[in-house]
Coordinates of C-alpha atoms and ligand atoms in Angstrom, one line a residue:
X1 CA 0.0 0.0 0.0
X2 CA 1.3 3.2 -0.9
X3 CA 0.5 6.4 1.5
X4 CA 0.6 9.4 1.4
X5 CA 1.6 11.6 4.7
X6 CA 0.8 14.9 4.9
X7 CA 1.6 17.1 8.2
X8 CA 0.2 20.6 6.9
X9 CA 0.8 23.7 8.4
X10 CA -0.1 27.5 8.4
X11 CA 2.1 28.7 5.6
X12 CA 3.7 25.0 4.8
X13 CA 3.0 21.4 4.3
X14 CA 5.7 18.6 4.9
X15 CA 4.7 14.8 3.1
X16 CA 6.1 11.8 2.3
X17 CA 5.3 8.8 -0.1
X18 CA 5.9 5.6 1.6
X19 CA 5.5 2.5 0.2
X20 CA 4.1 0.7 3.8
X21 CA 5.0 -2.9 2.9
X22 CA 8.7 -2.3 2.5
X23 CA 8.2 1.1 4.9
X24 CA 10.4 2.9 2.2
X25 CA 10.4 6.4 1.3
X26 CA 9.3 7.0 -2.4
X27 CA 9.5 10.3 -2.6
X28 CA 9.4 13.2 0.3
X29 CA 9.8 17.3 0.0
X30 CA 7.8 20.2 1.3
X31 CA 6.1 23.4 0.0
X32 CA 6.8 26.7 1.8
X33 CA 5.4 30.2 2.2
X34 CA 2.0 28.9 0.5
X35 CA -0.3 32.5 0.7
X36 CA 3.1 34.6 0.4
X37 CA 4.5 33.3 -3.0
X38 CA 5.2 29.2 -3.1
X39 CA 8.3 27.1 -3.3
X40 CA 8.1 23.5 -3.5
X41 CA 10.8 21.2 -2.7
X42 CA 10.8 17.8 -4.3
X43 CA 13.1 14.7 -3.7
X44 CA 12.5 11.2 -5.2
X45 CA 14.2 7.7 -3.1
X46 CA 17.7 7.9 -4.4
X47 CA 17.9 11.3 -6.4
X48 CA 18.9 15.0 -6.0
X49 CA 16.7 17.5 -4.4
X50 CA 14.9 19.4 -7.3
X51 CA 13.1 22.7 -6.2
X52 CA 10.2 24.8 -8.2
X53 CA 9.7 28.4 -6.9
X54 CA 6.1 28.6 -8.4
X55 CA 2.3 31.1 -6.5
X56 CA 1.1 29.0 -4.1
X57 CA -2.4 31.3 -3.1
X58 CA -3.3 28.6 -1.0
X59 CA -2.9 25.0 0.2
X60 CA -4.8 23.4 -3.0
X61 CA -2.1 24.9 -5.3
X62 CA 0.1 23.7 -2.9
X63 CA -1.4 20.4 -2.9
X64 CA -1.8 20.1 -6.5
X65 CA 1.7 20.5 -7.0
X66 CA 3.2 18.3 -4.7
X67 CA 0.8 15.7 -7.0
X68 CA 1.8 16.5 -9.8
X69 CA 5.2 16.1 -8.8
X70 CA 4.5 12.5 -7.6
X71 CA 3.1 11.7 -10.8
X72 CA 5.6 14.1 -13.1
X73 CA 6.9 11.2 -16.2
X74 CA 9.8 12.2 -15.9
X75 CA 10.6 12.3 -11.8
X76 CA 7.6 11.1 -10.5
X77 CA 7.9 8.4 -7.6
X78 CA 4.6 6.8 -9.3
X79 CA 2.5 6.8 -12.5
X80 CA -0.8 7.8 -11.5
X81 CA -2.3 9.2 -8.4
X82 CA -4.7 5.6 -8.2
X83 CA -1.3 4.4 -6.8
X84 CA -2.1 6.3 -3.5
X85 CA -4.0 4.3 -1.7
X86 CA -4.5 6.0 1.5
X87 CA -3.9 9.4 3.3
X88 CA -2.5 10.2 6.9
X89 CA -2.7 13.6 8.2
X90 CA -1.1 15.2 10.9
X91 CA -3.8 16.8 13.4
X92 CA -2.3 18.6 16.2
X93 CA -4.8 18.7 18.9
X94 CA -7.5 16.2 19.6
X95 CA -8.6 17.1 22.6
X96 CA -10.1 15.1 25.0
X97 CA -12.3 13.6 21.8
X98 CA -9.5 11.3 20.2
X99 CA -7.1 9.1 22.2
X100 CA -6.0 7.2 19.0
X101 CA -5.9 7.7 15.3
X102 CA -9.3 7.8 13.7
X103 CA -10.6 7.5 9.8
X104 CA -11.8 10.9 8.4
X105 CA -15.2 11.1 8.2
X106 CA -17.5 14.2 8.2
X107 CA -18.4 13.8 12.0
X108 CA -14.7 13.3 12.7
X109 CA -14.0 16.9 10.7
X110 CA -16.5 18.3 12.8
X111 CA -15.1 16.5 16.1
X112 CA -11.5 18.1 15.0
X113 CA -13.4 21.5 14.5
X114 CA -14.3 21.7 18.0
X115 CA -11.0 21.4 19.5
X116 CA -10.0 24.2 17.1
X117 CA -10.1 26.4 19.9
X118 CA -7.0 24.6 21.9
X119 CA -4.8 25.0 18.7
X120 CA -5.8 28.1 16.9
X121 CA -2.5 28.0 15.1
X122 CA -2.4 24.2 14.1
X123 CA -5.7 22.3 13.7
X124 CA -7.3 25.0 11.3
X125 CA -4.4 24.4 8.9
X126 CA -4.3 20.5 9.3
X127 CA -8.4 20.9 8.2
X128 CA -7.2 22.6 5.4
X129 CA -4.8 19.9 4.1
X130 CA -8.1 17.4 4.4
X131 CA -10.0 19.1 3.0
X132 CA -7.7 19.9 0.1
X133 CA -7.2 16.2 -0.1
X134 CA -10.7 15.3 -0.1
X135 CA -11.0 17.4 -3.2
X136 CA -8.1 16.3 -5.3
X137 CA -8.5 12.9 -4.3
X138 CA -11.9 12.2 -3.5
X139 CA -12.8 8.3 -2.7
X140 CA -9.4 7.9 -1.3
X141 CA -9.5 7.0 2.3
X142 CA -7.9 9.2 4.8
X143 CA -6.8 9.1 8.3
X144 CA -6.0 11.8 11.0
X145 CA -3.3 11.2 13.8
X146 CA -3.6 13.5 16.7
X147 CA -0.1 14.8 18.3
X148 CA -2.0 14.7 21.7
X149 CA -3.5 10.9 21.4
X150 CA -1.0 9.2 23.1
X151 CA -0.9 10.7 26.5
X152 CA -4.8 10.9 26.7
X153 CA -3.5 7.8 29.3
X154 CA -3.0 9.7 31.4
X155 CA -4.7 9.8 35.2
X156 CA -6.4 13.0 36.6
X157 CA -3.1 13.6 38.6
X158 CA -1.0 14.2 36.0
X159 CA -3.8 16.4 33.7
X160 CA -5.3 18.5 36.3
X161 CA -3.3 21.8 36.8
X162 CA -4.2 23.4 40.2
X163 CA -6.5 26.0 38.9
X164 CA -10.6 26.3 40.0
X165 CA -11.9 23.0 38.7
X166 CA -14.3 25.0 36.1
X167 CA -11.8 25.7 33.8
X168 CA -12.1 22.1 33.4
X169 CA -15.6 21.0 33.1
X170 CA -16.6 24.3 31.4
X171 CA -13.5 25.1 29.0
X172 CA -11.4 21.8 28.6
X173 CA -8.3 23.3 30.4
X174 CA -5.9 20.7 31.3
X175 CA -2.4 18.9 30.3
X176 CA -3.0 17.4 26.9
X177 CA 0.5 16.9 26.1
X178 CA 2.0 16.8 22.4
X179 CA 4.5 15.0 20.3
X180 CA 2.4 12.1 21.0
X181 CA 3.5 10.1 18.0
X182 CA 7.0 10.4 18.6
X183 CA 6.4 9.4 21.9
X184 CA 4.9 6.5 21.2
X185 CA 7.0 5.5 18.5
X186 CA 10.2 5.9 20.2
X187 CA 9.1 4.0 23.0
X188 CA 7.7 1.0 21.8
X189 CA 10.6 0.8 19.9
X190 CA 12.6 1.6 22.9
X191 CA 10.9 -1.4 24.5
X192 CA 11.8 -3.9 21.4
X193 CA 15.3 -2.5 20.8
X194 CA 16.3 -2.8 24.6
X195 CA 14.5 -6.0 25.0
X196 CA 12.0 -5.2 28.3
X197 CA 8.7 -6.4 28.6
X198 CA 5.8 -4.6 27.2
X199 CA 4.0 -5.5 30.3
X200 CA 6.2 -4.6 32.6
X201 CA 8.5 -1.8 31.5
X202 CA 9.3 2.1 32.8
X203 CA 10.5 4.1 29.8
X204 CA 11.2 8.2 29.6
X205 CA 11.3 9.5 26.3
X206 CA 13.3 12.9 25.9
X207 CA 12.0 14.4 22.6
X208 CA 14.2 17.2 22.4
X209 CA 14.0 19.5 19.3
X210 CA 13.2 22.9 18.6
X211 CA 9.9 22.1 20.3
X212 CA 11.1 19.2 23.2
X213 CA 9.1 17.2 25.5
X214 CA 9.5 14.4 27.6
X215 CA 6.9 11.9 28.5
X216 CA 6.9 8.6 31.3
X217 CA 5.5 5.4 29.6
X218 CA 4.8 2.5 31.6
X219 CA 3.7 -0.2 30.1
X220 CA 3.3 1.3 26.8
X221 CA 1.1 3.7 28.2
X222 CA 1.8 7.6 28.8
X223 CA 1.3 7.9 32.4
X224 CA 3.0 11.7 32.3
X225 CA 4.3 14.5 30.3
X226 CA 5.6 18.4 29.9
X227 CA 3.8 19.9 27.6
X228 CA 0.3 20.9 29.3
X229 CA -2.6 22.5 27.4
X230 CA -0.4 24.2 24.7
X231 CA 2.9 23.2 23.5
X232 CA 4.8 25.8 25.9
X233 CA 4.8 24.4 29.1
X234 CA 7.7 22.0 30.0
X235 CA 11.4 22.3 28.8
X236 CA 13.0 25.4 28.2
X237 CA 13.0 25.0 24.0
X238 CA 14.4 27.0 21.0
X239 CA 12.7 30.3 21.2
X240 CA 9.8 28.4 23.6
X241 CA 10.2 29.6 27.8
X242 CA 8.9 26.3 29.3
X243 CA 7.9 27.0 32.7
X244 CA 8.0 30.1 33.9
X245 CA 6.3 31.5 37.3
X246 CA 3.0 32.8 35.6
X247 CA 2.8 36.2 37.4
X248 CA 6.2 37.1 35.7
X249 CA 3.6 37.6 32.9
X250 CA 2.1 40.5 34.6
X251 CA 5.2 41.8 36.2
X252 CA 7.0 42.3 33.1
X253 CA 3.6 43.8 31.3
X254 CA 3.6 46.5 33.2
X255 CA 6.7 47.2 33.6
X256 CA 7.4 46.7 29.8
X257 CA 3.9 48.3 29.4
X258 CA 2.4 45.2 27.1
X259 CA -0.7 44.0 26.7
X260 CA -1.3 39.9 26.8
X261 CA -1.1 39.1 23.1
X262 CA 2.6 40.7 23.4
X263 CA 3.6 39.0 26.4
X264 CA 2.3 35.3 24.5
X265 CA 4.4 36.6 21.5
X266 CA 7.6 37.3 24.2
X267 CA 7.2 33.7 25.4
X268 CA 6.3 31.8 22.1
X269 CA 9.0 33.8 20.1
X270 CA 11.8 35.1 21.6
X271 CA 12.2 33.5 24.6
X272 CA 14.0 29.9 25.5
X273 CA 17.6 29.0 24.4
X274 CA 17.6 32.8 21.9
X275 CA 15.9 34.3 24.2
X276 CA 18.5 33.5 27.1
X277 CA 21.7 33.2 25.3
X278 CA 20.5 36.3 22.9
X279 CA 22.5 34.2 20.1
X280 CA 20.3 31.7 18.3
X281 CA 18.0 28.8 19.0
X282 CA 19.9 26.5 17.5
X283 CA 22.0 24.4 19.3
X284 CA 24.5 24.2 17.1
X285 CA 25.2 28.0 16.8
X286 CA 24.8 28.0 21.2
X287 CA 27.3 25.3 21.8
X288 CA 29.7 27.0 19.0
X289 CA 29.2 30.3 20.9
X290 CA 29.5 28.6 24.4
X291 CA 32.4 26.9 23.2
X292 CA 33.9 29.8 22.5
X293 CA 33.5 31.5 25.9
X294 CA 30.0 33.8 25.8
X295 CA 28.8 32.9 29.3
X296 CA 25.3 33.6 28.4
X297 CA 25.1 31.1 25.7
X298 CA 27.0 28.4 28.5
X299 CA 24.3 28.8 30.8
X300 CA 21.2 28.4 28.2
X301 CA 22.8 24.9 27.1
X302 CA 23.4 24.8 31.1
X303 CA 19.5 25.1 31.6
X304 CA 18.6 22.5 29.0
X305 CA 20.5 20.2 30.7
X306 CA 19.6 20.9 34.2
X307 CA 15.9 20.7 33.2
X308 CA 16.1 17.5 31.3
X309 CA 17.5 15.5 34.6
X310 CA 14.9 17.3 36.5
X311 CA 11.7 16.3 34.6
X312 CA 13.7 13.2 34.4
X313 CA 13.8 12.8 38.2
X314 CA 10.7 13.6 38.9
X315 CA 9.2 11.0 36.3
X316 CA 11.6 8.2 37.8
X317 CA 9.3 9.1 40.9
X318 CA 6.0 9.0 39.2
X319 CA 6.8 5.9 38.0
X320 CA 8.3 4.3 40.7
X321 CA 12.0 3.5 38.4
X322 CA 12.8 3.1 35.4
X323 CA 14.3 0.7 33.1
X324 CA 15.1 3.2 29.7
X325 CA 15.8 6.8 29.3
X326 CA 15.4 7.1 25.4
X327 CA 17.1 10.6 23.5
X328 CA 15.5 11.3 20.2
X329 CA 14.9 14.6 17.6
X330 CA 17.0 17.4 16.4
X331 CA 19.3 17.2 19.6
X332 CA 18.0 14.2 21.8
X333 CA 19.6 12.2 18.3
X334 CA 22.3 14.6 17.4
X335 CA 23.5 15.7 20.8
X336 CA 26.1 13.9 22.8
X337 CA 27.4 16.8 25.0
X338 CA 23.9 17.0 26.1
X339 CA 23.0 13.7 27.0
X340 CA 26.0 13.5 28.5
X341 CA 25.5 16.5 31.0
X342 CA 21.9 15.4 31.4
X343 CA 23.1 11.9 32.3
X344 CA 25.8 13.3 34.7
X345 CA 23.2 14.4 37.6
X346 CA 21.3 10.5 37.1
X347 CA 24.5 9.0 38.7
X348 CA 22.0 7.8 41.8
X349 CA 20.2 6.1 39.1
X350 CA 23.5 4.0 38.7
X351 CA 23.9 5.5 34.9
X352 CA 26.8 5.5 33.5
X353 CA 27.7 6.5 30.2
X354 CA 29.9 5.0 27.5
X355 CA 31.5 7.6 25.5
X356 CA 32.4 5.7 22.5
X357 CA 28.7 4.9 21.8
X358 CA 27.5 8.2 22.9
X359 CA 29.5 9.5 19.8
X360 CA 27.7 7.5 17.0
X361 CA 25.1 8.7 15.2
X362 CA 21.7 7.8 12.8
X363 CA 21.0 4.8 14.2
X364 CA 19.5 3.0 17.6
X365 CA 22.2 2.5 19.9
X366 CA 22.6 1.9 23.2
X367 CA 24.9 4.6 25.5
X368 CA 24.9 3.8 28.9
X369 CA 27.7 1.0 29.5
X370 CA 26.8 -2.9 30.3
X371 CA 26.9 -2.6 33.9
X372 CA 24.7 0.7 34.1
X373 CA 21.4 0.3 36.2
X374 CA 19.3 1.7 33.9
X375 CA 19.8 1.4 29.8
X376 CA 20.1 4.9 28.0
X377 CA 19.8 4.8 24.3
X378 CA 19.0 7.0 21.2
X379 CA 16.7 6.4 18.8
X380 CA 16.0 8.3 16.0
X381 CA 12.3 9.2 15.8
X382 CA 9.7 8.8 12.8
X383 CA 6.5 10.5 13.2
X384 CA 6.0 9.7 9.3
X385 CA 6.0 6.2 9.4
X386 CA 4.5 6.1 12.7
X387 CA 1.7 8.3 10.4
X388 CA 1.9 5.6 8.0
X389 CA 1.4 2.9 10.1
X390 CA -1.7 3.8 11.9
X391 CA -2.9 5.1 8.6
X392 CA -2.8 1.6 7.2
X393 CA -3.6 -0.3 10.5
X394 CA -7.1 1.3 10.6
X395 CA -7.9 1.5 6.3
X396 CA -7.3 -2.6 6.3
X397 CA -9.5 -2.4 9.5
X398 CA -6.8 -4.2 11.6
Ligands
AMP401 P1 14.1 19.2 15.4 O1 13.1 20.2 15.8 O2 13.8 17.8 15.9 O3 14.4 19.3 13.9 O4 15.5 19.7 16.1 C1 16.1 20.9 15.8 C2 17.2 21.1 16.8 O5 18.2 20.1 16.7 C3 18.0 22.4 16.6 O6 18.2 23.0 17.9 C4 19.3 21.9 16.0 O7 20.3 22.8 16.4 C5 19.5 20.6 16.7 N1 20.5 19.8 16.1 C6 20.4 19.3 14.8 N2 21.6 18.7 14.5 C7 22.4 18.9 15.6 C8 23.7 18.5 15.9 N3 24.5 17.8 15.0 N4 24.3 18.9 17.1 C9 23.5 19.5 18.0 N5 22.2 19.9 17.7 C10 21.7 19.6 16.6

């Protein structure tokens, strides 16, 4: 079966071709500033990277294109669009309505509509793609998977915040959590790669990217994680502030004289690793500046670090142990300095590190040496084929 995954956003759209019997990529690119003027970026399995600067209006042209492109004689990854045989979509926030993947239908539009709301940024342009889809490709079943899904496991102690309890019967206000299909890819993988028992196993994923979240699975089930209503609670991120004390918000609006809308902007935008080191959110431009001596740059990679074996603690707590600590994304996969450093404060865990491993990269591998207490691994994450696989598990009705 051949789907196509589609993770659409305001002004872009990601996707990938993958052929889910042989999980291979066919083809795989992205169109950008769609509504500003349109670039599309095109790459078939085994060729160069060909991009098109062409008006994108909206996310049909942008659609169109990246079809045509699949189907182009020349460089097209297939002959003809009946060679897609299903459609997985990226929906950010499910509310409290989906706690797995779910077939598109026109209550389950409607059902995504309402939780609109929570992800004014997100689920508004993920409806577009569908709908886009729907048109260009009618009769071809689609399937939505919800970033917030996989931690709908978890109990009332972990998703109530400690506000007046009408926020959450009247307004849905709670942790949702996001990431959720990294999260759950990583660590049932985590739980076949290592070898632990799925029915019996304590495993904390670190998802740490621009965005970065960490979650505690027990049992294959999210029993915790950082990200609460909206993707900025949690880890201090690229431009992201994480947790803050929430009456900073009105301290610094009146003394910076802003109104909320700023402040959200402030703490969105500009805060987190660029925000702190005032250099960039990238970790590789911080840990070239730290590396050569700005102080303010060592201390935002010095946050990051201190954080992760924090949340880390405290979900060795909520669950009681743990067997796995699991790195993956832009940094989690890429990182070694800052695993390392995370690790260093787990030493009462009995971690230790081997530096040899800790150095490879692109692949699973295990980094904590053979007589650590607890295993520490990387594995590279793949919210695409996790797309593709619930995609096809619920179009063949398994
Ligand atoms: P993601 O959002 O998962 O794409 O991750 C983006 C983050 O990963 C950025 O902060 C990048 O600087 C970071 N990253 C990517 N490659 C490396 C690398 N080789 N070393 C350190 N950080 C990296």
């Amino acid at each position: 079966m051949n789907v196509l995954v589609i993770n659409c956003g305001s002004s872009s759209l990601k996707y990938q071709l993958i052929n889910s019997d042989s999980e291979e990529v066919l083809a795989k690119g992205l169109c950008e500033r769609i509504g500003i003027d349109g670039r599309l970026v095109y790459q078939k399995e085994g060729c160069d990277k060909e991009i098109t600067e062409a008006p994108m209006p909206t996310h049909k042209e942008a659609i169109q294109m990246v079809l045509d492109a699949l189907t182009n004689d020349k460089t097209g990854a297939i002959k003809s669009l009946s060679e897609v045989d299903a459609i997985g979509h990226r929906i950010v926030h499910g509310g409290e309505k989906f706690a797995k993947s779910a077939i598109i239908t026109d209550e389950m539009i409607a059902a995504v509509e309402e939780c609109n709301d929570l992800a004014p940024l997100h689920n508004p342009a993920n409806l577009i793609g569908i709908r886009v889809c729907q048109e260009l490709m009618p009769g071809v079943p689609q399937v939505g998977v919800f970033d917030t899904a996989f931690h709908q496991t978890m109990p009332p102690k972990a998703y109530l915040y400690g506000l007046p309890l009408d926020y959450y019967k009247k307004y849905k206000v709670r942790r949702y959590g996001f990431h959720g299909t990294s999260h759950s890819y990583v660590s049932k993988r985590a739980v076949e790669f290592l070898g632990l028992n799925p029915e019996d196993s304590k495993v904390i994923v670190c998802h740490l990217g621009n965005g970065s979240s960490i979650s505690a699975v027990r049992n294959g089930k999210c029993v915790d994680t950082t990200m609460g209503l909206t993707p900025l609670e949690g880890l201090i991120m690229g431009t992201r502030s994480g947790n803050i004390d929430p009456a900073i918000m009105e301290y610094v609006a009146k003394k910076e004289n802003m109104d909320l809308p700023a402040i959200m902007n402030v703490l969105n935008k500009k805060s987190g690793l660029q925000g702190l080191s005032g250099v960039s959110s990238d970790m590789r431009d911080l840990e070239a500046a730290a590396d050569g001596g700005n102080e303010d740059a060592q201390h935002a990679v010095e946050v990051l670090c201190y954080e992760i074996a924090k949340f880390v603690g405290g979900y060795v707590a909520a669950m009681n142990g743990v067997d796995a600590i699991v790195f993956t994304a832009g940094i989690g996969e890429n990182d070694g300095r800052v695993r390392k450093t995370a690790c260093s404060y787990l030493g009462y865990l009995g971690i230790t590190i081997d530096d040899e491993a800790n150095g490879k990269r692109g692949e699973d591998v295990v980094i904590s040496t053979a007589d650590s207490k607890v295993k520490v691994a990387v594995i590279p994450t793949n919210e695409e084929l996790a797309i593709c696989r619930d995609t096809v598990a619920l179009v063949s009705g398994k």
